[in-house]
Amino acid sequence: MASRTPPRLLTAVLFLALTVVAPLFALTSPKEHFGFTIGDDYHLANYTQTEAYFRKLAAESNRVRLVDIGLTEENRRQLMLIVTAPGNFAKLERYREISQKLARAEGLSDDQARALAAEGKAVVWIDGGLHATETVGTHQLIESVWTFASRDDPETRRILEDVIILFAHANPDGQELISDWYLRRPKPEERVVDLQPRLYHKYAGHDNNRDFFMMNLRESANIARQLYVEWLPQIVYNHHQSAPAGTVIAGPPYRDPFNYVFDPLLVTSIDAIGAAMNNRFNAEGKPGATQRRGAVFSTWWNGGLRTTPYFHNQIGILTEIIGSPTPMEVPLLPERQLPSGDLPNPVAPQTWRYRQSIEYSLSANYAILDYASRHRDELLYNIYRMGRASIERGSRDHWTLYPGRIDAMRRAYEQDRKSGPENRDATAPDRLGNHFRPGIPARYYDQLKKPELRDARGYILPADQADFATATTFVNALLKGGVAVERATAAFTVSGSSYPSGSYIVKTAQAFRPHVIDLFEPQDHPNDFRYEGGPPIAPYDSAGWTLAYLMGVKFDRVLEGFDGPFERIPWGELQAPPAGRTATNAPAPPAGYLLSPQSNHAFIAVNRLLKAGAGVFRLPDGLPGDAAHGPGAWYVPASAGVRELLARGAGELGLDATAVRSAPAGPRVELLSQRIALWDTYGGSMPSGWTRWLLERFEFPFEVVYPRQIDAGNLRARYDVIVFVTGAIPPPKSLGRPSDRSYWLPVPKPEDVPAEFRGWLGKLTEENSIPALKQFLAEGGTIITIGSSTALAYHLGLPVRNALLEQFPDGTEKPLPAEKFYVPGSVLRVRIDPAQPLAWGMQSDADVYYDNSPVFRLAPEAAARGVTPVAWFATEKPLRSGWAWGEGYLADGVVALEARVGSGKLHLLGPEVAFRGQTHGTFKLLFNALHGHTPTDN
């Protein structure tokens, strides 16, 4: 007799089966919610609508769980949706724990890792909307969440069973702005995505994808916590626009160079996923996918949403796709019609609809998720394997090879060949294709393994360094990035050097070793030219960015294994600077208090004191014999309110306030509250946005000023200081067209702009703006210029000239071509005169971020005309990190100076001293200039 299943059990089994393969309730489709199909021409959803839809779908679907990952800079909720098979939610915390354990690779044997990989689920991050004008990214996110919540085909079910998908919105504020801006016009054919009045991220605009090793912005920190602390996905997919002209989508594999700190398994894993994506496009008849040198994207740089994962052994994927809610054309480029390895399947010229881009994006998502499903245990084990290899490399002597070391090996061989005949025939040919290629003797390989060239086993950040609060900010950037950091619980000694309790220790024997090395050590970008003697190929972003250098952090490299009284800081737990010595500990009754000029955080305290009406003075000569209170030290006369503010600063900012029984002898300079203006323009300037972020964080009062307000003149009645960042002031017309593209981007017509934004229109011009600025200076105002805006010096006829010119026999001069001089986004060392007010609190050398920035030479009469150099290149080899071709041209060039103009002051700061909120080591050059002062008696 056949057995019978009890009806109650049968019902339970059927219910479980249905919940695995299908949503629990009927789901609201995007068309039902938004009123249109995602990808319909002339339609966009804003974030308010999108957030409501995500919440609705999460409530309706048993495949979707909504996670609030934090606030945005405009105080919206940033959402992430976890999408997977319903049965996986019961063990979601276990799967997250497995992902964490395998990514961190600590305390696991290979067998244990394989067992965890077999048990776990692949974790894949897919985002959208980071760059808000790239609207395909946001809308594919909506369509993708709906698709994986609603589809019931075998492939989708398999993916959901094997993969935990993290769908994340990268820029809610930007979607709200851009979608509303696009839809403001009632006639669909008149709608435009661009030409919006302000940046689509409050501070950073497009640079919100340049913040992922620093994580200054709320959104960056929210995302980084999910990527590097909470979930640690094996694949991170970052959607962007737009593809190179004549193609549809650009993606992996990417062009060289890749960063030398990567595990080779990471590089080949990117290639494997690239192959899967390209195969799917071709199998589905979707032409136009390009790769490698078909686009500009490499894997060299750290700092982007898809590139920072590389330094965490995560497979970062970026695609750039065409598409607009307004139909567009795919142009005919003859060179794009011939198939090649970079573009195997060219696309025909055609009218392109928005929905096509959504469908390509879905195919790309499916390709990645199908790969993750089919290779689930391999992805989980491989991230462990890369992390384990990093721990092993950090636990023994290891050498990372760089182009400079390879060049040194070649030079040593060539020098030996010239020195004696016994070396000239010491080559062993090897076969390369059908040609013989000579090698060099294997003994030269030892040049690469010199003991002093070993990678560091770890780094120690002493707690007694002058600006430990900034060092703590650096440590917090590491912690946000999931790096293992330790703190000393007692004083200790390593390699003969003593360190105080509270010092931070970062060892390289950890899974994220590539990220650690990348932020402590210099980058060595290869010489990358289109052909020998030809123009350079620009890096995707920066060539060098060593964060410890840019922040001016003091640290020691340790080449041997070491230990001490160290405690591990919990993963991702941010640190506050240790409390300074409070003013209440002062001798009684104090006449006043001293603040060190070496601490960046002291500017916050001073700005609070000025806001409260307290007297604040600077001591040009400092206190003789007191290194902590050198030139530019602050003196604050005592009062009850001052003591309270300084006590708060000691606890919150880590500041020491040193009490003194009498006012310091010698000259002092009174600080006065300054009326500060910061230039911006219609559409928003990213350098201005970052500077705005910086001034707010350090509590400088300021207002934003636009070109029409400058041109109106009478500036001295409203402002004491005006700041012009890169892109504000064009060079004189006699010097040719500005190279900075911000000068010649299109500007909308006034009638196309809402009335409240028309006052933001316009650009600074030689005819209308320069006379107003001359008058402002003549009347005692201060102007600070950064980067390309130092061109104001030429408008004013100052005794300076461009140091980067070449002279021809006929006496004419032209800027050095890139074939002779090229320094893209790198870290260079400059000499500083700390006695100058602009550099108070700085050391005699500093690292600056230099991006083909202005450099000056002073005329013989410069000093007599009130021009004072503050920072200059003291050597012919100032490169610290990155790429510098022809750096010898920089020798003796001045990069920061102060000039008296009329009754006012002009500050010229050639390097990007406030770059992306990262360059803490040069903030003082800006902050000192912002603090106006008036001499006073003792």
PDB file of N, CA, C and O in Angstrom, residues 590-636:
ATOM      1  N   PRO A 590      45.803  82.296  35.518  1.00  0.00           N
ATOM      2  CA  PRO A 590      46.554  82.490  34.277  1.00  0.00           C
ATOM      3  C   PRO A 590      46.202  83.820  33.627  1.00  0.00           C
ATOM      4  O   PRO A 590      45.074  84.304  33.730  1.00  0.00           O
ATOM      5  N   ALA A 591      47.203  84.390  32.975  1.00  0.00           N
ATOM      6  CA  ALA A 591      46.932  85.589  32.178  1.00  0.00           C
ATOM      7  C   ALA A 591      46.283  85.217  30.854  1.00  0.00           C
ATOM      8  O   ALA A 591      45.531  86.008  30.272  1.00  0.00           O
ATOM      9  N   GLY A 592      46.582  84.025  30.380  1.00  0.00           N
ATOM     10  CA  GLY A 592      46.031  83.597  29.099  1.00  0.00           C
ATOM     11  C   GLY A 592      46.525  82.207  28.756  1.00  0.00           C
ATOM     12  O   GLY A 592      47.149  81.515  29.580  1.00  0.00           O
ATOM     13  N   TYR A 593      46.292  81.819  27.532  1.00  0.00           N
ATOM     14  CA  TYR A 593      46.582  80.455  27.082  1.00  0.00           C
ATOM     15  C   TYR A 593      47.259  80.493  25.721  1.00  0.00           C
ATOM     16  O   TYR A 593      46.987  81.371  24.896  1.00  0.00           O
ATOM     17  N   LEU A 594      48.111  79.500  25.509  1.00  0.00           N
ATOM     18  CA  LEU A 594      48.807  79.346  24.232  1.00  0.00           C
ATOM     19  C   LEU A 594      48.269  78.123  23.493  1.00  0.00           C
ATOM     20  O   LEU A 594      48.017  77.085  24.107  1.00  0.00           O
ATOM     21  N   LEU A 595      48.117  78.259  22.198  1.00  0.00           N
ATOM     22  CA  LEU A 595      47.766  77.139  21.324  1.00  0.00           C
ATOM     23  C   LEU A 595      48.870  76.963  20.300  1.00  0.00           C
ATOM     24  O   LEU A 595      49.394  77.942  19.752  1.00  0.00           O
ATOM     25  N   SER A 596      49.204  75.708  20.035  1.00  0.00           N
ATOM     26  CA  SER A 596      50.254  75.426  19.069  1.00  0.00           C
ATOM     27  C   SER A 596      49.764  75.690  17.651  1.00  0.00           C
ATOM     28  O   SER A 596      48.649  75.292  17.285  1.00  0.00           O
ATOM     29  N   PRO A 597      50.582  76.317  16.812  1.00  0.00           N
ATOM     30  CA  PRO A 597      50.187  76.551  15.417  1.00  0.00           C
ATOM     31  C   PRO A 597      50.325  75.284  14.563  1.00  0.00           C
ATOM     32  O   PRO A 597      49.951  75.293  13.395  1.00  0.00           O
ATOM     33  N   GLN A 598      50.860  74.192  15.151  1.00  0.00           N
ATOM     34  CA  GLN A 598      51.102  72.990  14.363  1.00  0.00           C
ATOM     35  C   GLN A 598      49.859  72.122  14.195  1.00  0.00           C
ATOM     36  O   GLN A 598      49.834  71.224  13.350  1.00  0.00           O
ATOM     37  N   SER A 599      48.835  72.372  14.989  1.00  0.00           N
ATOM     38  CA  SER A 599      47.625  71.562  14.942  1.00  0.00           C
ATOM     39  C   SER A 599      46.590  72.188  14.023  1.00  0.00           C
ATOM     40  O   SER A 599      46.193  73.351  14.211  1.00  0.00           O
ATOM     41  N   ASN A 600      46.118  71.419  13.055  1.00  0.00           N
ATOM     42  CA  ASN A 600      45.041  71.916  12.201  1.00  0.00           C
ATOM     43  C   ASN A 600      43.784  72.199  13.013  1.00  0.00           C
ATOM     44  O   ASN A 600      43.050  73.145  12.735  1.00  0.00           O
ATOM     45  N   HIS A 601      43.512  71.364  14.007  1.00  0.00           N
ATOM     46  CA  HIS A 601      42.300  71.539  14.804  1.00  0.00           C
ATOM     47  C   HIS A 601      42.314  72.829  15.601  1.00  0.00           C
ATOM     48  O   HIS A 601      41.254  73.306  16.042  1.00  0.00           O
ATOM     49  N   ALA A 602      43.490  73.419  15.797  1.00  0.00           N
ATOM     50  CA  ALA A 602      43.544  74.696  16.511  1.00  0.00           C
ATOM     51  C   ALA A 602      42.750  75.768  15.775  1.00  0.00           C
ATOM     52  O   ALA A 602      42.208  76.687  16.403  1.00  0.00           O
ATOM     53  N   PHE A 603      42.655  75.659  14.447  1.00  0.00           N
ATOM     54  CA  PHE A 603      41.884  76.649  13.689  1.00  0.00           C
ATOM     55  C   PHE A 603      40.408  76.573  14.047  1.00  0.00           C
ATOM     56  O   PHE A 603      39.709  77.589  14.029  1.00  0.00           O
ATOM     57  N   ILE A 604      39.906  75.378  14.362  1.00  0.00           N
ATOM     58  CA  ILE A 604      38.513  75.264  14.787  1.00  0.00           C
ATOM     59  C   ILE A 604      38.321  76.012  16.102  1.00  0.00           C
ATOM     60  O   ILE A 604      37.376  76.802  16.266  1.00  0.00           O
ATOM     61  N   ALA A 605      39.215  75.776  17.047  1.00  0.00           N
ATOM     62  CA  ALA A 605      39.109  76.446  18.342  1.00  0.00           C
ATOM     63  C   ALA A 605      39.201  77.956  18.186  1.00  0.00           C
ATOM     64  O   ALA A 605      38.427  78.711  18.809  1.00  0.00           O
ATOM     65  N   VAL A 606      40.119  78.408  17.361  1.00  0.00           N
ATOM     66  CA  VAL A 606      40.280  79.853  17.155  1.00  0.00           C
ATOM     67  C   VAL A 606      39.037  80.454  16.519  1.00  0.00           C
ATOM     68  O   VAL A 606      38.573  81.538  16.905  1.00  0.00           O
ATOM     69  N   ASN A 607      38.459  79.756  15.548  1.00  0.00           N
ATOM     70  CA  ASN A 607      37.243  80.278  14.919  1.00  0.00           C
ATOM     71  C   ASN A 607      36.092  80.352  15.915  1.00  0.00           C
ATOM     72  O   ASN A 607      35.264  81.277  15.864  1.00  0.00           O
ATOM     73  N   ARG A 608      36.032  79.400  16.837  1.00  0.00           N
ATOM     74  CA  ARG A 608      35.011  79.457  17.882  1.00  0.00           C
ATOM     75  C   ARG A 608      35.252  80.633  18.825  1.00  0.00           C
ATOM     76  O   ARG A 608      34.305  81.318  19.249  1.00  0.00           O
ATOM     77  N   LEU A 609      36.513  80.847  19.153  1.00  0.00           N
ATOM     78  CA  LEU A 609      36.846  81.976  20.023  1.00  0.00           C
ATOM     79  C   LEU A 609      36.496  83.303  19.362  1.00  0.00           C
ATOM     80  O   LEU A 609      35.919  84.200  20.003  1.00  0.00           O
ATOM     81  N   LEU A 610      36.824  83.445  18.079  1.00  0.00           N
ATOM     82  CA  LEU A 610      36.501  84.685  17.371  1.00  0.00           C
ATOM     83  C   LEU A 610      34.994  84.899  17.298  1.00  0.00           C
ATOM     84  O   LEU A 610      34.497  86.013  17.463  1.00  0.00           O
ATOM     85  N   LYS A 611      34.267  83.804  17.059  1.00  0.00           N
ATOM     86  CA  LYS A 611      32.803  83.911  16.990  1.00  0.00           C
ATOM     87  C   LYS A 611      32.230  84.360  18.329  1.00  0.00           C
ATOM     88  O   LYS A 611      31.242  85.106  18.380  1.00  0.00           O
ATOM     89  N   ALA A 612      32.872  83.940  19.421  1.00  0.00           N
ATOM     90  CA  ALA A 612      32.405  84.312  20.764  1.00  0.00           C
ATOM     91  C   ALA A 612      32.872  85.706  21.177  1.00  0.00           C
ATOM     92  O   ALA A 612      32.531  86.173  22.270  1.00  0.00           O
ATOM     93  N   GLY A 613      33.667  86.353  20.333  1.00  0.00           N
ATOM     94  CA  GLY A 613      34.132  87.705  20.641  1.00  0.00           C
ATOM     95  C   GLY A 613      35.378  87.749  21.500  1.00  0.00           C
ATOM     96  O   GLY A 613      35.745  88.822  22.012  1.00  0.00           O
ATOM     97  N   ALA A 614      36.063  86.643  21.662  1.00  0.00           N
ATOM     98  CA  ALA A 614      37.286  86.621  22.470  1.00  0.00           C
ATOM     99  C   ALA A 614      38.436  87.273  21.718  1.00  0.00           C
ATOM    100  O   ALA A 614      38.470  87.286  20.480  1.00  0.00           O
ATOM    101  N   GLY A 615      39.389  87.795  22.464  1.00  0.00           N
ATOM    102  CA  GLY A 615      40.599  88.313  21.850  1.00  0.00           C
ATOM    103  C   GLY A 615      41.541  87.172  21.499  1.00  0.00           C
ATOM    104  O   GLY A 615      41.771  86.278  22.321  1.00  0.00           O
ATOM    105  N   VAL A 616      42.049  87.172  20.282  1.00  0.00           N
ATOM    106  CA  VAL A 616      42.982  86.136  19.836  1.00  0.00           C
ATOM    107  C   VAL A 616      44.149  86.832  19.135  1.00  0.00           C
ATOM    108  O   VAL A 616      43.936  87.695  18.276  1.00  0.00           O
ATOM    109  N   PHE A 617      45.361  86.434  19.513  1.00  0.00           N
ATOM    110  CA  PHE A 617      46.564  87.058  18.957  1.00  0.00           C
ATOM    111  C   PHE A 617      47.497  85.962  18.430  1.00  0.00           C
ATOM    112  O   PHE A 617      47.514  84.840  18.949  1.00  0.00           O
ATOM    113  N   ARG A 618      48.276  86.311  17.416  1.00  0.00           N
ATOM    114  CA  ARG A 618      49.331  85.415  16.942  1.00  0.00           C
ATOM    115  C   ARG A 618      50.682  86.027  17.270  1.00  0.00           C
ATOM    116  O   ARG A 618      50.848  87.264  17.248  1.00  0.00           O
ATOM    117  N   LEU A 619      51.630  85.145  17.552  1.00  0.00           N
ATOM    118  CA  LEU A 619      52.974  85.579  17.942  1.00  0.00           C
ATOM    119  C   LEU A 619      53.909  85.312  16.775  1.00  0.00           C
ATOM    120  O   LEU A 619      54.309  84.162  16.554  1.00  0.00           O
ATOM    121  N   PRO A 620      54.242  86.321  15.985  1.00  0.00           N
ATOM    122  CA  PRO A 620      55.072  86.105  14.788  1.00  0.00           C
ATOM    123  C   PRO A 620      56.391  85.404  15.081  1.00  0.00           C
ATOM    124  O   PRO A 620      56.876  84.628  14.255  1.00  0.00           O
ATOM    125  N   ASP A 621      56.967  85.663  16.238  1.00  0.00           N
ATOM    126  CA  ASP A 621      58.246  85.047  16.577  1.00  0.00           C
ATOM    127  C   ASP A 621      58.084  83.800  17.436  1.00  0.00           C
ATOM    128  O   ASP A 621      59.084  83.115  17.725  1.00  0.00           O
ATOM    129  N   GLY A 622      56.851  83.501  17.836  1.00  0.00           N
ATOM    130  CA  GLY A 622      56.648  82.373  18.729  1.00  0.00           C
ATOM    131  C   GLY A 622      57.320  82.583  20.065  1.00  0.00           C
ATOM    132  O   GLY A 622      57.646  83.710  20.453  1.00  0.00           O
ATOM    133  N   LEU A 623      57.539  81.491  20.789  1.00  0.00           N
ATOM    134  CA  LEU A 623      58.257  81.543  22.054  1.00  0.00           C
ATOM    135  C   LEU A 623      59.642  80.962  21.838  1.00  0.00           C
ATOM    136  O   LEU A 623      59.774  79.791  21.448  1.00  0.00           O
ATOM    137  N   PRO A 624      60.691  81.724  22.078  1.00  0.00           N
ATOM    138  CA  PRO A 624      62.054  81.222  21.852  1.00  0.00           C
ATOM    139  C   PRO A 624      62.311  79.926  22.609  1.00  0.00           C
ATOM    140  O   PRO A 624      61.979  79.801  23.794  1.00  0.00           O
ATOM    141  N   GLY A 625      62.841  78.934  21.909  1.00  0.00           N
ATOM    142  CA  GLY A 625      63.183  77.660  22.520  1.00  0.00           C
ATOM    143  C   GLY A 625      62.014  76.727  22.756  1.00  0.00           C
ATOM    144  O   GLY A 625      62.189  75.646  23.319  1.00  0.00           O
ATOM    145  N   ASP A 626      60.825  77.129  22.347  1.00  0.00           N
ATOM    146  CA  ASP A 626      59.632  76.302  22.546  1.00  0.00           C
ATOM    147  C   ASP A 626      59.158  75.820  21.178  1.00  0.00           C
ATOM    148  O   ASP A 626      58.455  76.534  20.459  1.00  0.00           O
ATOM    149  N   ALA A 627      59.526  74.578  20.799  1.00  0.00           N
ATOM    150  CA  ALA A 627      59.209  74.065  19.469  1.00  0.00           C
ATOM    151  C   ALA A 627      57.702  73.959  19.256  1.00  0.00           C
ATOM    152  O   ALA A 627      57.205  74.140  18.130  1.00  0.00           O
ATOM    153  N   ALA A 628      56.953  73.662  20.313  1.00  0.00           N
ATOM    154  CA  ALA A 628      55.506  73.523  20.164  1.00  0.00           C
ATOM    155  C   ALA A 628      54.814  74.847  19.913  1.00  0.00           C
ATOM    156  O   ALA A 628      53.705  74.885  19.374  1.00  0.00           O
ATOM    157  N   HIS A 629      55.463  75.940  20.320  1.00  0.00           N
ATOM    158  CA  HIS A 629      54.856  77.259  20.151  1.00  0.00           C
ATOM    159  C   HIS A 629      55.804  78.164  19.374  1.00  0.00           C
ATOM    160  O   HIS A 629      56.253  79.206  19.854  1.00  0.00           O
ATOM    161  N   GLY A 630      56.099  77.727  18.166  1.00  0.00           N
ATOM    162  CA  GLY A 630      56.978  78.482  17.295  1.00  0.00           C
ATOM    163  C   GLY A 630      56.252  79.624  16.615  1.00  0.00           C
ATOM    164  O   GLY A 630      55.161  80.033  17.051  1.00  0.00           O
ATOM    165  N   PRO A 631      56.815  80.180  15.527  1.00  0.00           N
ATOM    166  CA  PRO A 631      56.186  81.310  14.834  1.00  0.00           C
ATOM    167  C   PRO A 631      54.726  81.037  14.507  1.00  0.00           C
ATOM    168  O   PRO A 631      54.373  79.984  13.977  1.00  0.00           O
ATOM    169  N   GLY A 632      53.867  81.995  14.845  1.00  0.00           N
ATOM    170  CA  GLY A 632      52.443  81.860  14.567  1.00  0.00           C
ATOM    171  C   GLY A 632      51.643  81.243  15.691  1.00  0.00           C
ATOM    172  O   GLY A 632      50.430  81.021  15.546  1.00  0.00           O
ATOM    173  N   ALA A 633      52.271  80.949  16.846  1.00  0.00           N
ATOM    174  CA  ALA A 633      51.511  80.421  17.981  1.00  0.00           C
ATOM    175  C   ALA A 633      50.414  81.406  18.366  1.00  0.00           C
ATOM    176  O   ALA A 633      50.554  82.618  18.207  1.00  0.00           O
ATOM    177  N   TRP A 634      49.301  80.869  18.877  1.00  0.00           N
ATOM    178  CA  TRP A 634      48.190  81.711  19.300  1.00  0.00           C
ATOM    179  C   TRP A 634      48.294  82.019  20.794  1.00  0.00           C
ATOM    180  O   TRP A 634      48.638  81.141  21.602  1.00  0.00           O
ATOM    181  N   TYR A 635      47.957  83.242  21.131  1.00  0.00           N
ATOM    182  CA  TYR A 635      47.817  83.640  22.527  1.00  0.00           C
ATOM    183  C   TYR A 635      46.398  84.165  22.727  1.00  0.00           C
ATOM    184  O   TYR A 635      45.920  85.028  21.977  1.00  0.00           O
ATOM    185  N   VAL A 636      45.726  83.628  23.758  1.00  0.00           N
ATOM    186  CA  VAL A 636      44.338  84.004  24.038  1.00  0.00           C
ATOM    187  C   VAL A 636      44.266  84.510  25.477  1.00  0.00           C
ATOM    188  O   VAL A 636      44.486  83.736  26.420  1.00  0.00           O
TER     189      VAL A 636
END
